[in-house]
PDB file of C-alpha atoms in Angstrom:
ATOM      1  CA  MET A   1       0.000   0.000   0.000  1.00  0.00           C
ATOM      2  CA  ARG A   2       1.021   3.665  -0.314  1.00  0.00           C
ATOM      3  CA  LEU A   3       1.480   5.516   2.981  1.00  0.00           C
ATOM      4  CA  VAL A   4       2.222   8.914   4.462  1.00  0.00           C
ATOM      5  CA  ILE A   5       3.825   9.055   7.929  1.00  0.00           C
ATOM      6  CA  ALA A   6       3.553  12.026  10.305  1.00  0.00           C
ATOM      7  CA  ASP A   7       5.622  12.061  13.506  1.00  0.00           C
ATOM      8  CA  ASP A   8       7.953  14.676  14.953  1.00  0.00           C
ATOM      9  CA  SER A   9      10.437  11.995  16.065  1.00  0.00           C
ATOM     10  CA  VAL A  10      12.967  11.485  13.276  1.00  0.00           C
ATOM     11  CA  LEU A  11      14.056   8.166  14.766  1.00  0.00           C
ATOM     12  CA  LEU A  12      10.505   6.801  14.815  1.00  0.00           C
ATOM     13  CA  ARG A  13       9.834   8.057  11.291  1.00  0.00           C
ATOM     14  CA  GLU A  14      12.953   6.394   9.945  1.00  0.00           C
ATOM     15  CA  GLY A  15      12.181   3.188  11.813  1.00  0.00           C
ATOM     16  CA  LEU A  16       8.652   3.060  10.402  1.00  0.00           C
ATOM     17  CA  ILE A  17       9.899   3.767   6.885  1.00  0.00           C
ATOM     18  CA  ARG A  18      12.371   0.895   7.069  1.00  0.00           C
ATOM     19  CA  LEU A  19       9.809  -1.492   8.574  1.00  0.00           C
ATOM     20  CA  LEU A  20       7.101  -0.657   6.058  1.00  0.00           C
ATOM     21  CA  GLU A  21       9.369  -0.730   3.022  1.00  0.00           C
ATOM     22  CA  GLU A  22      10.730  -4.123   4.095  1.00  0.00           C
ATOM     23  CA  GLU A  23       7.106  -5.316   4.068  1.00  0.00           C
ATOM     24  CA  GLY A  24       6.751  -4.147   0.465  1.00  0.00           C
ATOM     25  CA  HIS A  25       4.842  -0.926   1.117  1.00  0.00           C
ATOM     26  CA  GLU A  26       5.635   2.473  -0.430  1.00  0.00           C
ATOM     27  CA  VAL A  27       6.158   5.436   1.912  1.00  0.00           C
ATOM     28  CA  CYS A  28       5.261   8.474  -0.211  1.00  0.00           C
ATOM     29  CA  ALA A  29       6.202  11.060   2.426  1.00  0.00           C
ATOM     30  CA  ALA A  30       7.369  11.271   6.033  1.00  0.00           C
ATOM     31  CA  VAL A  31       6.697  14.596   7.764  1.00  0.00           C
ATOM     32  CA  GLY A  32       6.892  16.130  11.224  1.00  0.00           C
ATOM     33  CA  ASP A  33       3.856  18.392  11.672  1.00  0.00           C
ATOM     34  CA  GLY A  34       0.116  18.608  10.998  1.00  0.00           C
ATOM     35  CA  PRO A  35       0.033  21.196   8.170  1.00  0.00           C
ATOM     36  CA  THR A  36       2.724  19.358   6.211  1.00  0.00           C
ATOM     37  CA  LEU A  37       0.795  16.115   6.722  1.00  0.00           C
ATOM     38  CA  LEU A  38      -2.304  17.635   5.134  1.00  0.00           C
ATOM     39  CA  GLU A  39      -0.224  18.887   2.207  1.00  0.00           C
ATOM     40  CA  ALA A  40       1.382  15.462   1.744  1.00  0.00           C
ATOM     41  CA  VAL A  41      -1.992  13.682   1.795  1.00  0.00           C
ATOM     42  CA  ALA A  42      -3.388  16.150  -0.760  1.00  0.00           C
ATOM     43  CA  GLU A  43      -0.361  15.687  -3.011  1.00  0.00           C
ATOM     44  CA  HIS A  44       0.150  11.933  -2.828  1.00  0.00           C
ATOM     45  CA  ARG A  45      -3.388  10.653  -2.061  1.00  0.00           C
ATOM     46  CA  PRO A  46      -2.070   7.649  -0.111  1.00  0.00           C
ATOM     47  CA  ASP A  47      -4.012   4.571   0.894  1.00  0.00           C
ATOM     48  CA  LEU A  48      -3.268   5.223   4.562  1.00  0.00           C
ATOM     49  CA  ALA A  49      -1.820   7.911   6.824  1.00  0.00           C
ATOM     50  CA  VAL A  50       0.027   6.981  10.036  1.00  0.00           C
ATOM     51  CA  VAL A  51      -0.350   9.973  12.361  1.00  0.00           C
ATOM     52  CA  ASP A  52       1.149  10.965  15.716  1.00  0.00           C
ATOM     53  CA  VAL A  53      -1.089  12.907  18.125  1.00  0.00           C
ATOM     54  CA  ARG A  54       1.259  15.566  19.479  1.00  0.00           C
ATOM     55  CA  MET A  55       3.365  17.460  16.962  1.00  0.00           C
ATOM     56  CA  PRO A  56       4.722  21.011  16.454  1.00  0.00           C
ATOM     57  CA  PRO A  57       4.105  23.802  17.024  1.00  0.00           C
ATOM     58  CA  THR A  58       2.169  23.306  20.301  1.00  0.00           C
ATOM     59  CA  HIS A  59       2.725  19.581  20.841  1.00  0.00           C
ATOM     60  CA  THR A  60      -0.858  19.104  22.011  1.00  0.00           C
ATOM     61  CA  ASP A  61      -3.340  17.690  19.505  1.00  0.00           C
ATOM     62  CA  GLU A  62      -2.159  18.825  16.060  1.00  0.00           C
ATOM     63  CA  GLY A  63      -1.948  15.303  14.699  1.00  0.00           C
ATOM     64  CA  LEU A  64      -5.428  14.296  15.798  1.00  0.00           C
ATOM     65  CA  ARG A  65      -6.961  17.475  14.421  1.00  0.00           C
ATOM     66  CA  ALA A  66      -5.210  16.774  11.113  1.00  0.00           C
ATOM     67  CA  ALA A  67      -6.487  13.186  11.232  1.00  0.00           C
ATOM     68  CA  LEU A  68     -10.045  14.443  11.736  1.00  0.00           C
ATOM     69  CA  ARG A  69      -9.665  16.733   8.712  1.00  0.00           C
ATOM     70  CA  ILE A  70      -8.401  13.855   6.602  1.00  0.00           C
ATOM     71  CA  ARG A  71     -11.362  11.732   7.698  1.00  0.00           C
ATOM     72  CA  ALA A  72     -13.790  14.540   6.828  1.00  0.00           C
ATOM     73  CA  GLU A  73     -12.244  15.748   3.576  1.00  0.00           C
ATOM     74  CA  ARG A  74     -10.664  12.581   2.173  1.00  0.00           C
ATOM     75  CA  PRO A  75     -12.695   9.567   3.339  1.00  0.00           C
ATOM     76  CA  GLY A  76     -10.833   7.339   0.893  1.00  0.00           C
ATOM     77  CA  VAL A  77      -7.659   7.710   2.964  1.00  0.00           C
ATOM     78  CA  ALA A  78      -7.463   5.331   5.930  1.00  0.00           C
ATOM     79  CA  VAL A  79      -6.041   6.796   9.154  1.00  0.00           C
ATOM     80  CA  LEU A  80      -4.038   5.011  11.843  1.00  0.00           C
ATOM     81  CA  VAL A  81      -3.261   7.200  14.860  1.00  0.00           C
ATOM     82  CA  LEU A  82      -0.096   6.200  16.685  1.00  0.00           C
ATOM     83  CA  SER A  83       0.439   7.882  20.046  1.00  0.00           C
ATOM     84  CA  GLN A  84       1.965   7.638  23.487  1.00  0.00           C
ATOM     85  CA  TYR A  85      -1.268   9.028  24.914  1.00  0.00           C
ATOM     86  CA  VAL A  86      -4.998   8.339  24.869  1.00  0.00           C
ATOM     87  CA  GLU A  87      -6.753  11.576  23.961  1.00  0.00           C
ATOM     88  CA  GLN A  88     -10.246  10.461  24.979  1.00  0.00           C
ATOM     89  CA  ARG A  89     -12.224  13.309  23.439  1.00  0.00           C
ATOM     90  CA  TYR A  90     -10.632  13.026  20.021  1.00  0.00           C
ATOM     91  CA  ALA A  91     -10.463   9.229  20.073  1.00  0.00           C
ATOM     92  CA  ALA A  92     -14.256   9.159  20.401  1.00  0.00           C
ATOM     93  CA  GLU A  93     -14.673  11.979  17.860  1.00  0.00           C
ATOM     94  CA  LEU A  94     -12.533  10.056  15.392  1.00  0.00           C
ATOM     95  CA  LEU A  95     -15.299   7.471  15.308  1.00  0.00           C
ATOM     96  CA  THR A  96     -18.246   9.795  14.810  1.00  0.00           C
ATOM     97  CA  GLY A  97     -19.534   9.187  11.346  1.00  0.00           C
ATOM     98  CA  ALA A  98     -18.303   5.822  10.102  1.00  0.00           C
ATOM     99  CA  PRO A  99     -15.908   3.872  12.339  1.00  0.00           C
ATOM    100  CA  GLU A 100     -14.220   2.254   9.357  1.00  0.00           C
ATOM    101  CA  ARG A 101     -10.728   2.669   7.881  1.00  0.00           C
ATOM    102  CA  VAL A 102      -9.550   4.054  11.211  1.00  0.00           C
ATOM    103  CA  GLY A 103      -7.328   2.907  14.061  1.00  0.00           C
ATOM    104  CA  TYR A 104      -5.779   4.209  17.279  1.00  0.00           C
ATOM    105  CA  LEU A 105      -2.753   2.379  18.668  1.00  0.00           C
ATOM    106  CA  LEU A 106      -0.345   3.261  21.449  1.00  0.00           C
ATOM    107  CA  LYS A 107       3.295   3.477  20.372  1.00  0.00           C
ATOM    108  CA  ASP A 108       4.259   0.581  22.624  1.00  0.00           C
ATOM    109  CA  ARG A 109       2.303  -1.564  20.146  1.00  0.00           C
ATOM    110  CA  VAL A 110       4.885  -0.813  17.428  1.00  0.00           C
ATOM    111  CA  ALA A 111       7.354  -2.958  19.357  1.00  0.00           C
ATOM    112  CA  GLN A 112       5.014  -5.882  18.640  1.00  0.00           C
ATOM    113  CA  VAL A 113       5.643  -5.788  14.902  1.00  0.00           C
ATOM    114  CA  GLY A 114       3.184  -8.515  13.945  1.00  0.00           C
ATOM    115  CA  GLU A 115       0.278  -6.860  15.756  1.00  0.00           C
ATOM    116  CA  PHE A 116       1.146  -3.465  14.295  1.00  0.00           C
ATOM    117  CA  LEU A 117       1.274  -4.780  10.735  1.00  0.00           C
ATOM    118  CA  ASP A 118      -1.976  -6.696  11.233  1.00  0.00           C
ATOM    119  CA  ALA A 119      -3.663  -3.511  12.468  1.00  0.00           C
ATOM    120  CA  LEU A 120      -2.250  -1.585   9.498  1.00  0.00           C
ATOM    121  CA  ASP A 121      -3.642  -4.124   7.025  1.00  0.00           C
ATOM    122  CA  ARG A 122      -7.011  -4.246   8.803  1.00  0.00           C
ATOM    123  CA  VAL A 123      -7.475  -0.479   8.705  1.00  0.00           C
ATOM    124  CA  ALA A 124      -6.331  -0.199   5.077  1.00  0.00           C
ATOM    125  CA  ALA A 125      -8.818  -2.938   4.129  1.00  0.00           C
ATOM    126  CA  GLY A 126     -11.726  -0.942   5.554  1.00  0.00           C
ATOM    127  CA  GLY A 127     -11.784  -2.220   9.117  1.00  0.00           C
ATOM    128  CA  ALA A 128     -10.881  -0.729  12.478  1.00  0.00           C
ATOM    129  CA  ALA A 129      -8.080  -1.327  14.982  1.00  0.00           C
ATOM    130  CA  PHE A 130      -8.107   0.068  18.503  1.00  0.00           C
ATOM    131  CA  ASP A 131      -5.565  -0.581  21.214  1.00  0.00           C
ATOM    132  CA  PRO A 132      -7.119  -2.390  24.198  1.00  0.00           C
ATOM    133  CA  GLU A 133      -5.896   0.417  26.480  1.00  0.00           C
ATOM    134  CA  VAL A 134      -7.663   3.003  24.320  1.00  0.00           C
ATOM    135  CA  VAL A 135     -10.867   1.004  24.565  1.00  0.00           C
ATOM    136  CA  ARG A 136     -10.431   0.585  28.341  1.00  0.00           C
ATOM    137  CA  GLN A 137     -10.018   4.315  28.928  1.00  0.00           C
ATOM    138  CA  LEU A 138     -12.985   5.171  26.748  1.00  0.00           C
ATOM    139  CA  LEU A 139     -15.031   2.650  28.697  1.00  0.00           C
ATOM    140  CA  ALA A 140     -13.944   4.298  31.953  1.00  0.00           C
ATOM    141  CA  ARG A 141     -15.628   7.523  30.791  1.00  0.00           C
ATOM    142  CA  THR A 142     -19.023   5.946  31.407  1.00  0.00           C
ATOM    143  CA  THR A 143     -20.278   7.486  34.653  1.00  0.00           C
ATOM    144  CA  ARG A 144     -24.039   7.384  34.183  1.00  0.00           C
ATOM    145  CA  THR A 145     -26.566   4.595  33.936  1.00  0.00           C
ATOM    146  CA  ASP A 146     -27.246   3.686  30.329  1.00  0.00           C
ATOM    147  CA  PRO A 147     -28.158   0.594  28.315  1.00  0.00           C
ATOM    148  CA  LEU A 148     -24.538  -0.592  28.471  1.00  0.00           C
ATOM    149  CA  ALA A 149     -25.028  -1.233  32.176  1.00  0.00           C
ATOM    150  CA  ARG A 150     -27.516  -3.960  31.251  1.00  0.00           C
ATOM    151  CA  LEU A 151     -24.912  -6.059  29.494  1.00  0.00           C
ATOM    152  CA  THR A 152     -23.486  -9.145  31.153  1.00  0.00           C
ATOM    153  CA  PRO A 153     -19.694  -9.274  31.707  1.00  0.00           C
ATOM    154  CA  ARG A 154     -19.329 -11.663  28.762  1.00  0.00           C
ATOM    155  CA  GLU A 155     -21.474  -9.469  26.477  1.00  0.00           C
ATOM    156  CA  ARG A 156     -19.339  -6.501  27.493  1.00  0.00           C
ATOM    157  CA  ASP A 157     -16.192  -8.495  26.680  1.00  0.00           C
ATOM    158  CA  VAL A 158     -17.573  -9.243  23.232  1.00  0.00           C
ATOM    159  CA  LEU A 159     -18.508  -5.595  22.637  1.00  0.00           C
ATOM    160  CA  GLU A 160     -15.075  -4.425  23.807  1.00  0.00           C
ATOM    161  CA  ASN A 161     -13.427  -6.741  21.280  1.00  0.00           C
ATOM    162  CA  MET A 162     -15.811  -5.539  18.566  1.00  0.00           C
ATOM    163  CA  ALA A 163     -14.652  -2.003  19.387  1.00  0.00           C
ATOM    164  CA  GLU A 164     -11.048  -3.096  18.772  1.00  0.00           C
ATOM    165  CA  GLY A 165     -12.115  -4.051  15.258  1.00  0.00           C
ATOM    166  CA  LEU A 166     -11.998  -7.839  15.654  1.00  0.00           C
ATOM    167  CA  SER A 167     -14.187 -10.174  13.621  1.00  0.00           C
ATOM    168  CA  ASN A 168     -16.498 -12.712  15.263  1.00  0.00           C
ATOM    169  CA  THR A 169     -13.993 -15.476  14.532  1.00  0.00           C
ATOM    170  CA  ALA A 170     -11.146 -13.504  16.130  1.00  0.00           C
ATOM    171  CA  ILE A 171     -13.305 -12.700  19.173  1.00  0.00           C
ATOM    172  CA  ALA A 172     -14.137 -16.393  19.614  1.00  0.00           C
ATOM    173  CA  ALA A 173     -10.449 -17.294  19.503  1.00  0.00           C
ATOM    174  CA  ARG A 174      -9.459 -14.562  21.975  1.00  0.00           C
ATOM    175  CA  LEU A 175     -12.223 -15.411  24.476  1.00  0.00           C
ATOM    176  CA  TYR A 176     -11.871 -19.191  24.024  1.00  0.00           C
ATOM    177  CA  VAL A 177     -15.533 -19.672  23.155  1.00  0.00           C
ATOM    178  CA  SER A 178     -17.340 -21.006  20.113  1.00  0.00           C
ATOM    179  CA  LEU A 179     -18.280 -18.840  17.156  1.00  0.00           C
ATOM    180  CA  SER A 180     -21.957 -19.571  17.824  1.00  0.00           C
ATOM    181  CA  ALA A 181     -21.537 -18.340  21.414  1.00  0.00           C
ATOM    182  CA  VAL A 182     -20.084 -15.065  20.156  1.00  0.00           C
ATOM    183  CA  GLU A 183     -22.975 -14.651  17.708  1.00  0.00           C
ATOM    184  CA  LYS A 184     -25.438 -15.344  20.541  1.00  0.00           C
ATOM    185  CA  HIS A 185     -23.816 -12.699  22.754  1.00  0.00           C
ATOM    186  CA  ILE A 186     -23.839 -10.168  19.915  1.00  0.00           C
ATOM    187  CA  ASN A 187     -27.537 -10.710  19.240  1.00  0.00           C
ATOM    188  CA  ALA A 188     -28.247 -10.354  22.965  1.00  0.00           C
ATOM    189  CA  LEU A 189     -26.341  -7.083  23.256  1.00  0.00           C
ATOM    190  CA  PHE A 190     -28.094  -5.742  20.140  1.00  0.00           C
ATOM    191  CA  ASP A 191     -31.409  -6.392  21.908  1.00  0.00           C
ATOM    192  CA  LYS A 192     -30.265  -4.785  25.163  1.00  0.00           C
ATOM    193  CA  LEU A 193     -28.975  -1.725  23.306  1.00  0.00           C
ATOM    194  CA  GLU A 194     -32.323  -1.570  21.479  1.00  0.00           C
ATOM    195  CA  LEU A 195     -30.715  -1.789  18.048  1.00  0.00           C
ATOM    196  CA  ALA A 196     -33.419  -3.227  15.843  1.00  0.00           C
ATOM    197  CA  HIS A 197     -32.446  -4.884  12.577  1.00  0.00           C
ATOM    198  CA  ALA A 198     -32.800  -2.578   9.577  1.00  0.00           C
ATOM    199  CA  PRO A 199     -31.231  -2.804   6.103  1.00  0.00           C
ATOM    200  CA  GLU A 200     -30.152   0.838   5.978  1.00  0.00           C
ATOM    201  CA  TYR A 201     -27.601   0.697   8.811  1.00  0.00           C
ATOM    202  CA  SER A 202     -25.178  -1.682  10.547  1.00  0.00           C
ATOM    203  CA  ARG A 203     -26.131  -2.649  14.093  1.00  0.00           C
ATOM    204  CA  ARG A 204     -22.515  -3.633  14.706  1.00  0.00           C
ATOM    205  CA  VAL A 205     -21.306  -0.123  13.842  1.00  0.00           C
ATOM    206  CA  LEU A 206     -24.010   1.478  16.009  1.00  0.00           C
ATOM    207  CA  ALA A 207     -23.150  -0.765  18.956  1.00  0.00           C
ATOM    208  CA  VAL A 208     -19.466   0.187  18.734  1.00  0.00           C
ATOM    209  CA  LEU A 209     -20.359   3.887  18.471  1.00  0.00           C
ATOM    210  CA  ARG A 210     -22.610   3.579  21.528  1.00  0.00           C
ATOM    211  CA  PHE A 211     -19.788   1.891  23.412  1.00  0.00           C
ATOM    212  CA  LEU A 212     -17.013   4.318  22.449  1.00  0.00           C
ATOM    213  CA  GLY A 213     -19.181   7.410  22.794  1.00  0.00           C
ATOM    214  CA  SER A 214     -20.475   6.499  26.255  1.00  0.00           C
TER     215      SER A 214
END
């Protein structure tokens, strides 16, 4: 795939370039700030942008704001946020709209090369990939009673894994249960979240949005 990388750490940029090129991908540009990232995406129209959260000039949320602009203005470009931090507000906002072709991983995950490359492929293919710690912190934002409180611990486990972007088969393998058990839990949580079946929308997407936006 064709990628653009945005990170203010030269060492991390160079390491990602080497890793990705060894995997057969093309790195079109590697930049160190949000405005240059937007220019690079406009120029090269990559398949995916790998974006750090905190970059010059303020080192606060430039990367995430640039990622949100890419999502809004160029929906054909997948976005994988790579950060040392969980910015809860923007992580949830990143999913408003369609939680597809998007991911949010913590930089520690890059050390686990196989998992990082799997997440990269999943996001580029139209899926989602969220670090378990990102999901955990978003879940911790829930402070009021809502339909999520009606879920059983196992149903909540299944929904949490759905929010990470895993398929039913992958969830079954991770939780050591059968595929039919996962499907049963998903149908039960759809009912408890009052997500009726309708052809015009995906109940799976709505359930994940409910979970991450809670």
